[in-house]
Amino acid sequence: MTKTLHRTEHVPNGTYRNGTTQQLQPSELFGLNVFSLSVMRQVLPKPVYKHLLEIQESGTSLDPATADVVAAAMKDWAQARGATHYSHWFHPLHGLTAEKHQSFLIPTQDGGVITEFTGENLLQGEPDASSFPSGGTRSTFEARGYTGWDPTSPAFLMEGRMGKTLYIPSVFIGFNGHALDKKAPLLRSIDSISNAAIRVLKLFGSDAKQVVTTVGCEQEYFLVDRELYLRRPDLMTCGRTLYGARPPKGQEMEDHYFGSIPERVLAFMEDLELELYKLGIPVTTRHNEVAPGQFEIAPVFERANIATDHNMLMMSVMRKVAARHDLACLLHEKPFAGINGSGKHNNWSMADDKGNNLLEPGHTPHENAQFLVFLTAVVRAVHIHSDLIRASIATPANDHRLGANEAPPAIISVYLGDTLNEVVQAIVEGQMHKTRKREFLNIGVSSLPQLPLHDSDRNRTSPFAFTGNKFEFRAVGSGQNIARPNMVINAIVAESLNHVADEIEALLKQGKEFNDSVREVVQKELTAHQAVLFGGDGYSKEWHDEAARRGLPNLRTAVDAIQAFTKEKSVALFSGLNILSGSELNSRYQIKLDTYIKSISIEAGLMSSIGATQILPAALEYQGRVSATIATTEEVLSNSSLSGQRKLLELLSQAIERFISRLNHLDRARAAVPETDDHSAVACYFRDFIIPAMTDLRTSGDELEVIVDESLWPMPKYRDLLHLS
Ligand code: ADP
Ligand code: MG
């Protein structure tokens, strides 16, 4: 980008209207609001900076003396840029982020103020944990929870209308040491996979000291006109439309995908990018998506924990910037029925501390053998724990997408691409030394063929696809926090890497040669877990049948899927790796159930009220007008049959009757929610009775929408919402 910004220029975000004429390139904006490593290198005494780097690498906690120095430097830096407050910023279990702002100013006895921000303030905040969901791990009398700075993620400034706030990315831990957030388990999973991957790398002679997981997610979203949005109570409250007939022109023409971006949207995107640059978020691509009004933005991949923070930040900045442009940014997985929903492709890989991507096929036989070991571990992990992967993205909102022939199916399988699949098949068949064509398969002797990048891009129906040098988990929902899915991927792959390392080590101990040991283990594991590999059409009926024969779970709804967290095998996995204890896991399960119940209950309640107070009155009004017209017309034209008009009135009247009956049915179902402490039973009730009642009511509402006089219809229609001009 070559565009220059003048500080005096009237840019939409207003940040640079401060009278100076200095020019700012987007490259100069990058990281402007981040207390990054390079800022720390400049402002911290050398030994403190070095110590901080060591802490980041080893994952140990910050000592009070270092914390004091860092805090003082952070405060000076933030205040010099106009910050008045600071806040620990964390990811509680409800899926959003939370913050509690604290002033830097402390009143003194003599009526003055001093500014204070100590190492202790940096390290620890004390939000009242009772106001956050804990899933029963903590009674309210033990309400204390601690937020602690995660020194691997840099602090940053958020600009408000009046001032700035220093945000400190934090973990949130309960009084008893339980993780009350999504970040602490993610960090623990990163440690686990690092340790396991290092074990494998050591076998291959590497001296890597740390392995990180890398994540880049492609974020899809919708933009709608804000004024129209404000007239849709369903969009405002639930993020999705609860009623709405399909427009005459939906996405049938497929003319939106990669089409030219409307000017108004482009202005939003440019403004958004500048805001994200300031926060050090490296966004690169932007384009239209399949559905009208749908777009995508993707950053360059980063370490998983930073990518997680950045994705949460990005979503909140997107909402704010959209409002500035009189738009509303919809991050819900399915804002519009009958129109593609939004997801977040989660690209995932592992890299060692020299920056080598461990899922990059190499140039030498040795590198390729190592690549195959890592690949095998991922395949094994997904096969054994596909239920956990499914559970990690299970929400009622995502249920609208998964399996709806637009997003990957709820069956989790792995797609490797044709070339790699051929390699795997040959390994499984033990044909590693055969023909010239297959010569490459003799791992340890010859090399793999060049894998075409995006060999697997052709299969968009696969939930977990290898795309040349990374896996792309495509079932993540657009509005979700990516901490959970990445924590699960890290954990299951860590377990498999440990398993594979155990096996290779055992064979070596028996005196087997290294290449033979690797080959044997790779063949054995790929053979045992090839059932998870699938290259065909994930939407097809045949695949559903075939997957069932292969014993792959097909967990259609979030309620079914989240049971996976309570299984013995899951508890053994997460507690064995010290990522989540049994009770921490159970708390997540309980919160998932609660969230499921609450969100559907809110939707059902709103649906009923929109139905009773907006749709029904409009339909009755129209009915009154039609019948009055018929009556007066009959008086004037006494011998006309008016059969068409009578028919219209009859159809309208029947549709209204159906609507009322379905509305009553939903209300009865809402009144009959079982009163029990068994949240799982309640969630099942919502799945089996409330959701079908909502679907029926919606069909009736949409039927009325296409009959009733447009000028009487109480809400903007899809047609208006979806086509931005
Ligand atoms: P698409 O899937 O649409 O072809 P891209 O190939 O542009 O998209 O990449 C998608 C995302 O994958 C980007 O965010 C990119 O940074 C990320 N990515 C690339 N390499 C890696 C990696 N080694 N680890 C994690 N993410 C990666
Ligand atoms: Mg992609």
Tab-separated table of C-alpha atoms in Angstrom, residues 12-191:
chain	number	residue	atom	x	y	z
A	12	PRO	CA	-12.506	8.336	9.280
A	13	ASN	CA	-11.012	7.150	12.537
A	14	GLY	CA	-10.095	10.671	13.564
A	15	THR	CA	-6.839	9.626	15.157
A	16	TYR	CA	-4.613	11.962	13.260
A	17	ARG	CA	-6.559	15.163	13.460
A	18	ASN	CA	-4.079	16.619	15.869
A	19	GLY	CA	-2.801	19.507	13.829
A	20	THR	CA	0.607	18.189	12.835
A	21	THR	CA	1.480	17.804	9.201
A	22	GLN	CA	3.687	14.802	9.589
A	23	GLN	CA	2.974	12.094	7.051
A	24	LEU	CA	2.300	8.609	8.258
A	25	GLN	CA	2.711	5.580	6.050
A	26	PRO	CA	0.739	2.476	6.908
A	27	SER	CA	4.093	0.836	7.558
A	28	GLU	CA	4.804	3.479	10.194
A	29	LEU	CA	1.429	2.856	11.736
A	30	PHE	CA	2.173	-0.807	12.185
A	31	GLY	CA	2.440	-1.622	15.863
A	32	LEU	CA	2.154	2.034	16.841
A	33	ASN	CA	-0.065	1.121	19.791
A	34	VAL	CA	1.829	-1.976	20.875
A	35	PHE	CA	4.314	-2.293	23.719
A	36	SER	CA	6.162	-4.726	21.538
A	37	LEU	CA	9.478	-6.481	21.934
A	38	SER	CA	11.173	-3.786	19.888
A	39	VAL	CA	9.702	-1.058	22.113
A	40	MET	CA	10.822	-3.012	25.176
A	41	ARG	CA	14.298	-3.362	23.741
A	42	GLN	CA	14.464	0.412	23.492
A	43	VAL	CA	12.997	1.321	26.855
A	44	LEU	CA	14.107	-1.456	29.193
A	45	PRO	CA	17.564	-1.832	30.718
A	46	LYS	CA	19.404	-4.517	28.746
A	47	PRO	CA	19.520	-7.177	31.499
A	48	VAL	CA	15.797	-6.763	32.200
A	49	TYR	CA	14.968	-7.090	28.514
A	50	LYS	CA	17.094	-10.215	28.209
A	51	HIS	CA	15.506	-11.679	31.297
A	52	LEU	CA	12.045	-11.033	29.875
A	53	LEU	CA	12.986	-12.845	26.665
A	54	GLU	CA	14.154	-15.833	28.709
A	55	ILE	CA	10.865	-15.818	30.632
A	56	GLN	CA	8.911	-15.778	27.388
A	57	GLU	CA	10.851	-18.707	26.055
A	58	SER	CA	10.815	-20.836	29.163
A	59	GLY	CA	7.236	-19.978	30.109
A	60	THR	CA	8.221	-19.271	33.717
A	61	SER	CA	6.559	-16.489	35.638
A	62	LEU	CA	7.851	-12.982	36.000
A	63	ASP	CA	9.677	-12.167	39.238
A	64	PRO	CA	8.545	-9.070	41.203
A	65	ALA	CA	11.753	-7.083	40.626
A	66	THR	CA	11.608	-7.489	36.851
A	67	ALA	CA	7.877	-6.828	36.903
A	68	ASP	CA	8.413	-3.480	38.654
A	69	VAL	CA	10.868	-2.307	35.999
A	70	VAL	CA	8.664	-3.489	33.131
A	71	ALA	CA	5.568	-1.922	34.700
A	72	ALA	CA	7.256	1.459	35.136
A	73	ALA	CA	8.439	1.446	31.524
A	74	MET	CA	5.018	0.337	30.307
A	75	LYS	CA	3.289	3.082	32.248
A	76	ASP	CA	5.634	5.787	30.940
A	77	TRP	CA	5.192	4.571	27.399
A	78	ALA	CA	1.392	4.429	27.720
A	79	GLN	CA	1.038	7.773	29.460
A	80	ALA	CA	3.290	9.494	26.943
A	81	ARG	CA	0.719	8.361	24.364
A	82	GLY	CA	-2.219	9.678	26.320
A	83	ALA	CA	-3.346	6.618	28.251
A	84	THR	CA	-5.222	7.376	31.459
A	85	HIS	CA	-6.284	3.860	32.435
A	86	TYR	CA	-5.081	0.308	32.276
A	87	SER	CA	-6.967	-2.956	32.139
A	88	HIS	CA	-6.186	-6.620	32.387
A	89	TRP	CA	-7.825	-8.108	29.310
A	90	PHE	CA	-8.833	-11.737	29.319
A	91	HIS	CA	-10.920	-14.481	27.742
A	92	PRO	CA	-13.502	-15.750	30.245
A	93	LEU	CA	-15.424	-18.902	29.518
A	94	HIS	CA	-18.465	-17.255	27.963
A	95	GLY	CA	-16.515	-16.771	24.765
A	96	LEU	CA	-16.043	-13.006	24.647
A	97	THR	CA	-13.284	-10.953	26.211
A	98	ALA	CA	-13.490	-9.048	29.460
A	99	GLU	CA	-11.785	-6.026	30.898
A	100	LYS	CA	-11.902	-3.920	34.051
A	101	HIS	CA	-10.468	-0.449	33.685
A	102	GLN	CA	-8.357	1.001	36.423
A	103	SER	CA	-7.063	4.569	36.539
A	104	PHE	CA	-3.337	5.201	36.697
A	105	LEU	CA	-4.197	8.013	39.092
A	106	ILE	CA	-4.272	7.350	42.827
A	107	PRO	CA	-5.702	10.086	45.108
A	108	THR	CA	-3.404	11.138	47.942
A	109	GLN	CA	-4.253	12.149	51.530
A	110	ASP	CA	-3.527	15.809	50.823
A	111	GLY	CA	-6.120	15.996	48.047
A	112	GLY	CA	-3.690	15.547	45.164
A	113	VAL	CA	-3.071	12.582	42.896
A	114	ILE	CA	-0.100	10.474	41.972
A	115	THR	CA	0.195	8.043	39.123
A	116	GLU	CA	0.869	4.476	40.088
A	117	PHE	CA	1.356	1.266	38.202
A	118	THR	CA	3.571	-1.223	39.986
A	119	GLY	CA	4.880	-4.641	39.056
A	120	GLU	CA	2.153	-6.059	41.226
A	121	ASN	CA	-0.522	-4.175	39.257
A	122	LEU	CA	0.958	-5.537	36.067
A	123	LEU	CA	1.187	-9.096	37.271
A	124	GLN	CA	-2.129	-9.346	38.960
A	125	GLY	CA	-5.597	-7.887	38.833
A	126	GLU	CA	-8.548	-8.999	40.916
A	127	PRO	CA	-11.805	-8.889	39.033
A	128	ASP	CA	-14.748	-10.240	40.953
A	129	ALA	CA	-14.780	-13.735	39.563
A	130	SER	CA	-18.334	-14.411	40.707
A	131	SER	CA	-19.679	-12.430	37.781
A	132	PHE	CA	-18.049	-14.741	35.269
A	133	PRO	CA	-19.148	-18.266	34.473
A	134	SER	CA	-17.161	-20.919	36.272
A	135	GLY	CA	-19.319	-23.962	35.559
A	136	GLY	CA	-19.468	-24.872	39.213
A	137	THR	CA	-15.732	-24.976	39.927
A	138	ARG	CA	-16.101	-22.245	42.459
A	139	SER	CA	-18.796	-21.193	44.880
A	140	THR	CA	-19.648	-17.530	45.030
A	141	PHE	CA	-18.137	-17.143	48.503
A	142	GLU	CA	-14.763	-17.904	46.966
A	143	ALA	CA	-15.369	-15.176	44.456
A	144	ARG	CA	-11.764	-14.192	44.060
A	145	GLY	CA	-10.159	-14.689	40.722
A	146	TYR	CA	-6.860	-13.368	39.483
A	147	THR	CA	-5.933	-12.010	36.122
A	148	GLY	CA	-2.222	-12.304	35.450
A	149	TRP	CA	-0.225	-10.820	32.579
A	150	ASP	CA	0.686	-13.340	29.897
A	151	PRO	CA	4.142	-11.993	29.029
A	152	THR	CA	4.132	-13.859	25.710
A	153	SER	CA	1.465	-11.492	24.402
A	154	PRO	CA	2.347	-7.788	24.259
A	155	ALA	CA	0.357	-5.041	25.993
A	156	PHE	CA	-1.340	-2.525	23.712
A	157	LEU	CA	-3.303	0.712	23.709
A	158	MET	CA	-6.950	0.877	22.737
A	159	GLU	CA	-8.159	4.233	21.530
A	160	GLY	CA	-11.508	5.415	22.812
A	161	ARG	CA	-13.296	8.605	21.839
A	162	MET	CA	-11.887	10.540	24.753
A	163	GLY	CA	-8.745	8.751	25.772
A	164	LYS	CA	-6.639	5.639	25.602
A	165	THR	CA	-6.422	2.569	27.769
A	166	LEU	CA	-3.473	0.257	28.246
A	167	TYR	CA	-4.605	-3.335	27.746
A	168	ILE	CA	-2.667	-6.137	29.400
A	169	PRO	CA	-3.376	-9.550	27.853
A	170	SER	CA	-3.978	-11.861	30.794
A	171	VAL	CA	-4.937	-15.281	31.978
A	172	PHE	CA	-7.773	-15.618	34.487
A	173	ILE	CA	-7.267	-18.053	37.329
A	174	GLY	CA	-9.545	-18.859	40.250
A	175	PHE	CA	-8.625	-18.729	43.905
A	176	ASN	CA	-7.994	-22.485	43.884
A	177	GLY	CA	-5.762	-22.425	40.805
A	178	HIS	CA	-8.486	-23.454	38.379
A	179	ALA	CA	-8.313	-21.900	34.949
A	180	LEU	CA	-11.409	-19.726	34.582
A	181	ASP	CA	-10.614	-18.715	31.031
A	182	LYS	CA	-9.714	-20.039	27.609
A	183	LYS	CA	-6.214	-18.636	27.478
A	184	ALA	CA	-4.557	-20.485	30.363
A	185	PRO	CA	-5.408	-23.931	28.912
A	186	LEU	CA	-4.255	-22.746	25.482
A	187	LEU	CA	-0.894	-21.727	26.929
A	188	ARG	CA	-0.614	-25.057	28.740
A	189	SER	CA	-1.404	-26.897	25.502
A	190	ILE	CA	1.303	-24.944	23.700
A	191	ASP	CA	3.775	-26.139	26.330
